[in-house]
Short mmCIF file of C-alpha atoms and ligand atoms in Angstrom, two decimals:
data_model
loop_
_atom_site.label_atom_id
_atom_site.label_comp_id
_atom_site.label_asym_id
_atom_site.label_seq_id
_atom_site.Cartn_x
_atom_site.Cartn_y
_atom_site.Cartn_z
CA MET A 1 -21.38 -31.77 -32.13
CA LYS A 2 -18.22 -31.06 -34.16
CA ALA A 3 -16.70 -27.66 -34.72
CA LYS A 4 -16.50 -27.33 -38.48
CA ALA A 5 -16.28 -24.35 -40.76
CA ASN A 6 -19.90 -24.09 -41.77
CA ASN A 7 -22.94 -22.18 -40.64
CA LYS A 8 -25.11 -25.12 -39.70
CA VAL A 9 -23.48 -26.21 -36.47
CA SER A 10 -25.57 -25.44 -33.44
CA GLY A 11 -24.28 -24.87 -29.96
CA ASN A 12 -25.16 -23.19 -26.69
CA ASN A 13 -26.00 -19.54 -26.55
CA TYR A 14 -23.15 -17.90 -24.72
CA ILE A 15 -23.23 -14.69 -22.67
CA GLN A 16 -20.21 -12.99 -21.15
CA ILE A 17 -21.16 -10.43 -18.52
CA ILE A 18 -18.37 -8.09 -17.50
CA PHE A 19 -19.02 -6.02 -14.38
CA ASP A 20 -16.68 -3.16 -15.10
CA SER A 21 -14.24 -2.44 -12.24
CA CYS A 22 -15.91 -4.91 -9.88
CA ARG A 23 -13.32 -6.18 -7.49
CA TYR A 24 -13.58 -9.62 -5.99
CA ASP A 25 -14.36 -8.66 -2.40
CA SER A 26 -17.10 -6.20 -3.42
CA PHE A 27 -18.76 -9.11 -5.20
CA VAL A 28 -18.38 -11.38 -2.15
CA GLU A 29 -19.75 -8.71 0.19
CA ALA A 30 -22.83 -8.22 -2.00
CA ARG A 31 -23.74 -11.95 -1.72
CA PRO A 32 -25.48 -12.07 -5.09
CA LYS A 33 -27.84 -15.03 -4.67
CA THR A 34 -29.02 -15.25 -8.26
CA ILE A 35 -25.61 -15.05 -9.90
CA ARG A 36 -24.31 -17.66 -7.46
CA LYS A 37 -26.74 -20.15 -9.03
CA LEU A 38 -24.39 -20.34 -12.02
CA GLY A 39 -21.70 -22.25 -10.17
CA LYS A 40 -18.77 -21.92 -7.84
CA LEU A 41 -17.46 -18.41 -7.25
CA GLU A 42 -13.73 -18.17 -7.91
CA GLN A 43 -11.21 -15.47 -7.17
CA ARG A 44 -9.34 -14.84 -10.39
CA TRP A 45 -6.91 -12.31 -11.84
CA SER A 46 -7.34 -10.04 -14.82
CA TYR A 47 -4.53 -9.78 -17.37
CA ALA A 48 -4.76 -5.97 -17.44
CA SER A 49 -5.49 -3.12 -15.06
CA TRP A 50 -7.95 -1.19 -17.16
CA THR A 51 -10.87 -1.55 -19.54
CA ALA A 52 -9.57 -1.51 -23.12
CA PRO A 53 -6.67 -4.01 -22.92
CA SER A 54 -8.67 -6.18 -20.58
CA HIS A 55 -11.58 -6.45 -23.01
CA TYR A 56 -9.22 -7.12 -25.90
CA ASN A 57 -7.80 -9.97 -23.86
CA LEU A 58 -11.25 -11.31 -23.02
CA LEU A 59 -12.26 -11.18 -26.65
CA SER A 60 -9.12 -13.03 -27.70
CA GLY A 61 -10.54 -15.89 -25.65
CA LEU A 62 -8.51 -15.51 -22.48
CA LEU A 63 -10.74 -14.91 -19.49
CA PRO A 64 -9.32 -13.85 -16.11
CA HIS A 65 -6.80 -16.47 -14.98
CA SER A 66 -6.41 -18.55 -11.84
CA SER A 67 -2.65 -17.90 -11.56
CA PRO A 68 -1.61 -21.51 -10.96
CA ALA A 69 1.94 -22.14 -9.75
CA ARG A 70 4.22 -24.74 -11.39
CA VAL A 71 2.27 -24.70 -14.65
CA PHE A 72 3.73 -23.48 -17.94
CA ALA A 73 1.74 -20.64 -19.53
CA SER A 74 1.33 -22.65 -22.75
CA GLU A 75 -0.29 -25.50 -20.82
CA TYR A 76 -2.61 -23.11 -18.96
CA TYR A 77 -3.75 -21.48 -22.21
CA LYS A 78 -4.35 -24.89 -23.74
CA GLN A 79 -6.54 -26.01 -20.86
CA ASP A 80 -8.33 -22.66 -20.70
CA PHE A 81 -9.29 -22.79 -24.39
CA LEU A 82 -10.63 -26.33 -24.01
CA LYS A 83 -13.26 -24.88 -21.65
CA PHE A 84 -14.91 -23.31 -24.68
CA SER A 85 -16.10 -26.75 -25.79
CA GLU A 86 -18.09 -26.98 -22.57
CA ARG A 87 -19.29 -23.38 -22.72
CA LEU A 88 -20.48 -23.66 -26.32
CA GLY A 89 -21.52 -27.31 -26.19
CA ILE A 90 -19.36 -27.96 -29.25
CA GLU A 91 -16.58 -30.53 -29.25
CA GLY A 92 -13.10 -29.95 -30.49
CA ILE A 93 -12.56 -26.27 -29.71
CA GLY A 94 -9.03 -25.34 -28.73
CA PHE A 95 -6.44 -22.66 -29.21
CA LYS A 96 -5.86 -23.80 -32.80
CA SER A 97 -9.51 -23.08 -33.64
CA LEU A 98 -8.85 -19.36 -33.23
CA ILE A 99 -5.79 -19.19 -35.47
CA PRO A 100 -4.94 -16.92 -37.22
CA LYS A 101 -7.20 -14.08 -36.02
CA LEU A 102 -7.07 -14.97 -32.34
CA TYR A 103 -10.35 -13.15 -31.91
CA PHE A 104 -13.23 -15.00 -30.33
CA PRO A 105 -16.26 -13.13 -31.81
CA ALA A 106 -14.87 -13.59 -35.35
CA PHE A 107 -14.37 -17.31 -34.71
CA LEU A 108 -17.92 -17.66 -33.37
CA LYS A 109 -19.42 -15.81 -36.32
CA GLU A 110 -17.28 -17.04 -39.19
CA SER A 111 -16.48 -20.60 -38.17
CA LEU A 112 -19.44 -21.57 -36.00
CA GLY A 113 -22.23 -19.48 -37.49
CA TYR A 114 -23.15 -17.65 -34.29
CA ARG A 115 -24.97 -14.34 -34.18
CA THR A 116 -22.61 -12.07 -32.27
CA HIS A 117 -23.59 -8.99 -30.30
CA ALA A 118 -21.84 -6.53 -28.03
CA MET A 119 -23.53 -4.04 -25.75
CA VAL A 120 -21.01 -1.85 -23.97
CA SER A 121 -21.31 0.83 -21.30
CA LEU A 122 -17.86 2.42 -21.28
CA PRO A 123 -17.07 4.97 -24.00
CA VAL A 124 -13.50 3.61 -24.37
CA LEU A 125 -15.09 0.49 -25.87
CA ASN A 126 -17.20 2.43 -28.38
CA PRO A 127 -18.09 0.85 -31.77
CA ARG A 128 -15.32 2.76 -33.61
CA THR A 129 -12.60 0.96 -31.67
CA VAL A 130 -10.77 -2.06 -33.07
CA LEU A 131 -12.62 -4.26 -30.61
CA ASN A 132 -15.62 -4.11 -32.94
CA HIS A 133 -14.55 -6.97 -35.16
CA GLY A 134 -16.55 -10.11 -35.79
CA PHE A 135 -19.75 -8.68 -34.31
CA ASP A 136 -23.09 -8.57 -36.11
CA THR A 137 -24.13 -5.72 -33.83
CA TYR A 138 -22.05 -3.59 -31.48
CA ARG A 139 -23.66 -0.83 -29.40
CA LEU A 140 -22.52 1.77 -26.95
CA MET A 141 -25.49 2.04 -24.63
CA ASP A 142 -27.23 5.39 -24.11
CA ASP A 143 -26.51 5.31 -20.38
CA HIS A 144 -23.31 4.01 -18.87
CA ASN A 145 -25.13 2.32 -16.00
CA ASP A 146 -28.17 0.42 -17.21
CA MET A 147 -27.80 -3.32 -17.64
CA ARG A 148 -31.58 -3.64 -17.60
CA ALA A 149 -31.69 -1.79 -20.95
CA MET A 150 -29.35 -4.46 -22.34
CA VAL A 151 -31.51 -7.32 -21.12
CA ARG A 152 -34.54 -5.65 -22.68
CA ASP A 153 -32.82 -5.61 -26.08
CA MET A 154 -31.50 -9.16 -26.11
CA HIS A 155 -33.05 -11.48 -28.66
CA PHE A 156 -32.23 -15.09 -29.31
CA GLY A 157 -32.89 -16.59 -32.74
CA GLU A 158 -33.89 -20.22 -33.12
CA ASP A 159 -31.90 -20.92 -36.28
CA LYS A 160 -28.50 -19.92 -34.93
CA PRO A 161 -26.99 -19.70 -31.45
CA SER A 162 -26.21 -16.24 -30.10
CA TYR A 163 -23.21 -14.77 -28.35
CA PHE A 164 -23.46 -11.61 -26.26
CA LEU A 165 -20.75 -9.52 -24.68
CA LEU A 166 -22.27 -7.27 -22.02
CA ASN A 167 -19.96 -4.63 -20.56
CA VAL A 168 -21.89 -3.44 -17.51
CA GLY A 169 -21.19 0.00 -16.03
CA GLU A 170 -23.09 0.17 -12.74
CA THR A 171 -20.00 -1.13 -10.92
CA HIS A 172 -17.73 1.49 -12.53
CA TYR A 173 -17.06 4.82 -10.82
CA PRO A 174 -19.26 6.64 -9.75
CA TYR A 175 -21.08 3.35 -8.95
CA ALA A 176 -24.43 4.95 -9.75
CA LEU A 177 -27.64 2.97 -10.10
CA PRO A 178 -29.96 3.92 -12.96
CA GLY A 179 -32.24 6.71 -11.87
CA GLU A 180 -29.91 8.19 -9.27
CA PRO A 181 -29.73 11.94 -9.98
CA LYS A 182 -26.34 13.02 -11.31
CA GLU A 183 -26.15 15.70 -8.62
CA ASP A 184 -25.96 12.91 -6.05
CA TRP A 185 -23.02 11.12 -7.68
CA PRO A 186 -19.71 11.32 -5.83
CA ARG A 187 -17.19 13.41 -7.71
CA ILE A 188 -13.47 13.71 -8.00
CA SER A 189 -12.63 17.38 -7.92
CA GLY A 190 -11.42 18.56 -11.31
CA VAL A 191 -12.87 15.72 -13.35
CA HIS A 192 -16.50 16.71 -13.27
CA GLY A 193 -17.66 17.41 -16.80
CA VAL A 194 -15.41 14.89 -18.52
CA PHE A 195 -17.52 11.95 -17.54
CA LYS A 196 -17.96 10.93 -21.18
CA HIS A 197 -14.26 10.17 -21.18
CA LEU A 198 -14.59 7.90 -18.20
CA ASP A 199 -11.66 5.57 -18.45
CA ASP A 200 -9.45 8.16 -20.15
CA HIS A 201 -9.49 10.39 -17.15
CA VAL A 202 -11.23 8.85 -14.21
CA VAL A 203 -8.74 6.11 -13.60
CA GLY A 204 -6.06 5.77 -11.05
CA GLY A 205 -4.92 7.87 -8.19
CA LYS A 206 -2.56 10.13 -10.08
CA LEU A 207 -5.11 12.54 -11.45
CA ALA A 208 -6.86 12.97 -8.15
CA LYS A 209 -3.56 13.36 -6.36
CA SER A 210 -2.33 16.01 -8.78
CA ASN A 211 -5.38 18.07 -7.97
CA GLY A 212 -4.60 17.76 -4.30
CA ASN A 213 -8.07 16.46 -3.57
CA PHE A 214 -7.70 12.82 -2.77
CA PHE A 215 -10.56 11.01 -1.12
CA ASN A 216 -10.34 10.54 2.63
CA ARG A 217 -10.97 7.24 4.39
CA GLY A 218 -14.69 7.88 4.96
CA GLN A 219 -15.21 8.74 1.32
CA MET A 220 -13.32 5.61 0.23
CA LYS A 221 -15.61 3.50 2.40
CA MET A 222 -18.65 5.24 0.91
CA LEU A 223 -17.36 4.54 -2.62
CA ASN A 224 -16.66 0.91 -1.81
CA ASP A 225 -20.16 0.55 -0.31
CA ARG A 226 -21.63 2.01 -3.49
CA GLN A 227 -19.90 -0.65 -5.57
CA VAL A 228 -21.26 -3.38 -3.28
CA LYS A 229 -24.73 -1.88 -3.64
CA ALA A 230 -24.32 -1.87 -7.43
CA VAL A 231 -23.60 -5.62 -7.39
CA LYS A 232 -26.73 -6.24 -5.27
CA HIS A 233 -28.74 -4.29 -7.82
CA LEU A 234 -27.18 -6.20 -10.72
CA ASP A 235 -28.08 -9.50 -9.09
CA ARG A 236 -31.73 -8.54 -9.54
CA VAL A 237 -31.14 -7.57 -13.17
CA VAL A 238 -29.37 -10.89 -13.78
CA GLU A 239 -32.48 -12.61 -12.42
CA GLU A 240 -34.47 -10.88 -15.16
CA LEU A 241 -31.90 -12.11 -17.66
CA PHE A 242 -32.21 -15.67 -16.37
CA ASP A 243 -35.95 -15.42 -16.99
CA ILE A 244 -35.56 -14.66 -20.69
CA VAL A 245 -32.62 -16.82 -21.79
CA PRO A 246 -33.47 -19.97 -23.75
CA LYS A 247 -32.43 -23.43 -22.63
CA ASN A 248 -28.84 -24.23 -23.52
CA THR A 249 -27.45 -20.87 -22.54
CA TYR A 250 -24.07 -20.76 -20.86
CA ILE A 251 -23.20 -17.63 -18.88
CA THR A 252 -19.90 -16.29 -17.55
CA VAL A 253 -19.89 -13.42 -15.05
CA THR A 254 -16.59 -11.71 -14.29
CA ALA A 255 -14.90 -8.28 -14.24
CA ASP A 256 -12.35 -6.59 -16.49
CA HIS A 257 -10.21 -5.47 -13.54
CA GLY A 258 -10.58 -4.58 -9.89
CA GLU A 259 -10.65 -1.23 -8.13
CA LEU A 260 -8.68 0.43 -5.36
CA PHE A 261 -10.48 2.09 -2.48
CA GLY A 262 -7.60 3.66 -0.63
CA GLU A 263 -5.21 0.72 -0.27
CA SER A 264 -1.60 1.98 -0.44
CA GLY A 265 -2.96 5.44 -1.23
CA PHE A 266 -4.62 4.49 -4.51
CA PHE A 267 -8.10 5.06 -5.85
CA GLY A 268 -9.60 3.53 -8.99
CA HIS A 269 -7.78 1.47 -11.59
CA GLY A 270 -5.52 1.98 -14.62
CA PRO A 271 -2.05 3.35 -13.87
CA ILE A 272 -1.84 1.38 -10.66
CA PHE A 273 0.27 -1.61 -9.76
CA HIS A 274 -1.49 -3.30 -6.86
CA LYS A 275 -2.95 -6.73 -6.20
CA LYS A 276 -6.48 -5.36 -5.79
CA VAL A 277 -6.54 -3.92 -9.30
CA PHE A 278 -6.21 -7.44 -10.73
CA GLU A 279 -8.46 -9.28 -8.28
CA VAL A 280 -11.80 -10.17 -9.91
CA PRO A 281 -14.76 -12.48 -9.35
CA PHE A 282 -15.31 -15.33 -11.77
CA ILE A 283 -18.37 -17.55 -11.95
CA GLU A 284 -19.91 -19.46 -14.81
CA GLY A 285 -22.26 -22.23 -15.74
CA LYS A 286 -25.35 -23.32 -17.55
CA LEU A 287 -28.71 -22.59 -16.00
CA ARG A 288 -30.64 -25.69 -16.96
ZN1 ZN B 1 -13.03 -1.33 -16.87
#
């Protein structure tokens, strides 16, 4: 199939699932059997340390990178964009295809005739942000931690292929599974009550430190364990997704950035410069 500027070209359905804040080793520890069916798990690196710039980068077509040595950036980008031919099942897609907008959803919708949908969990990605460009539908979910609600609302048309961006919040602080009472969520002293601002406030160690109430080692372990548990839960939700996707659906599962659980005195992500804040899982493939 050739990538031409018309609305009749068909291709694979494509789903990008972003486990917000899920660091690589939490994913490994959770041993998600269903997600592993997609392909080989890779350790990759996000281009940014927090949600908004990282999603902008993802939507420009650059997924977390493999940080290869002795390779020019231009060559890496070129090779990385060629992967979209495989993901979409459409020949001839490269960096030039995205010029001049450099925005993947707009390219899918306007040049390839895809139906494009975003379902996001984090308020910093809400539909009023500039990220909402090139999408037919773009929703901030009612709850920040319910991927199952997304799966329930996914529909695939037969006339056109679909693209979905799913920003999944179960793996984001406070790593709460749907149904867990809010009173049981772990809290950073001083930030309770501004949860709606999530990534504005609940990022990085600075805020917690300025309040003089930094988590101790036991609490860090508990928080890390909660993120691992969230991935185990999401593996079951992904199984439900696998059950409903049509043939010819390609799926990428990754994270927008990692998370710090006490290393070098940091918690969270955002205003942190540390290897673990960039370390993310990356796995993708076609189911059948
Ligand atoms: Zn994030």
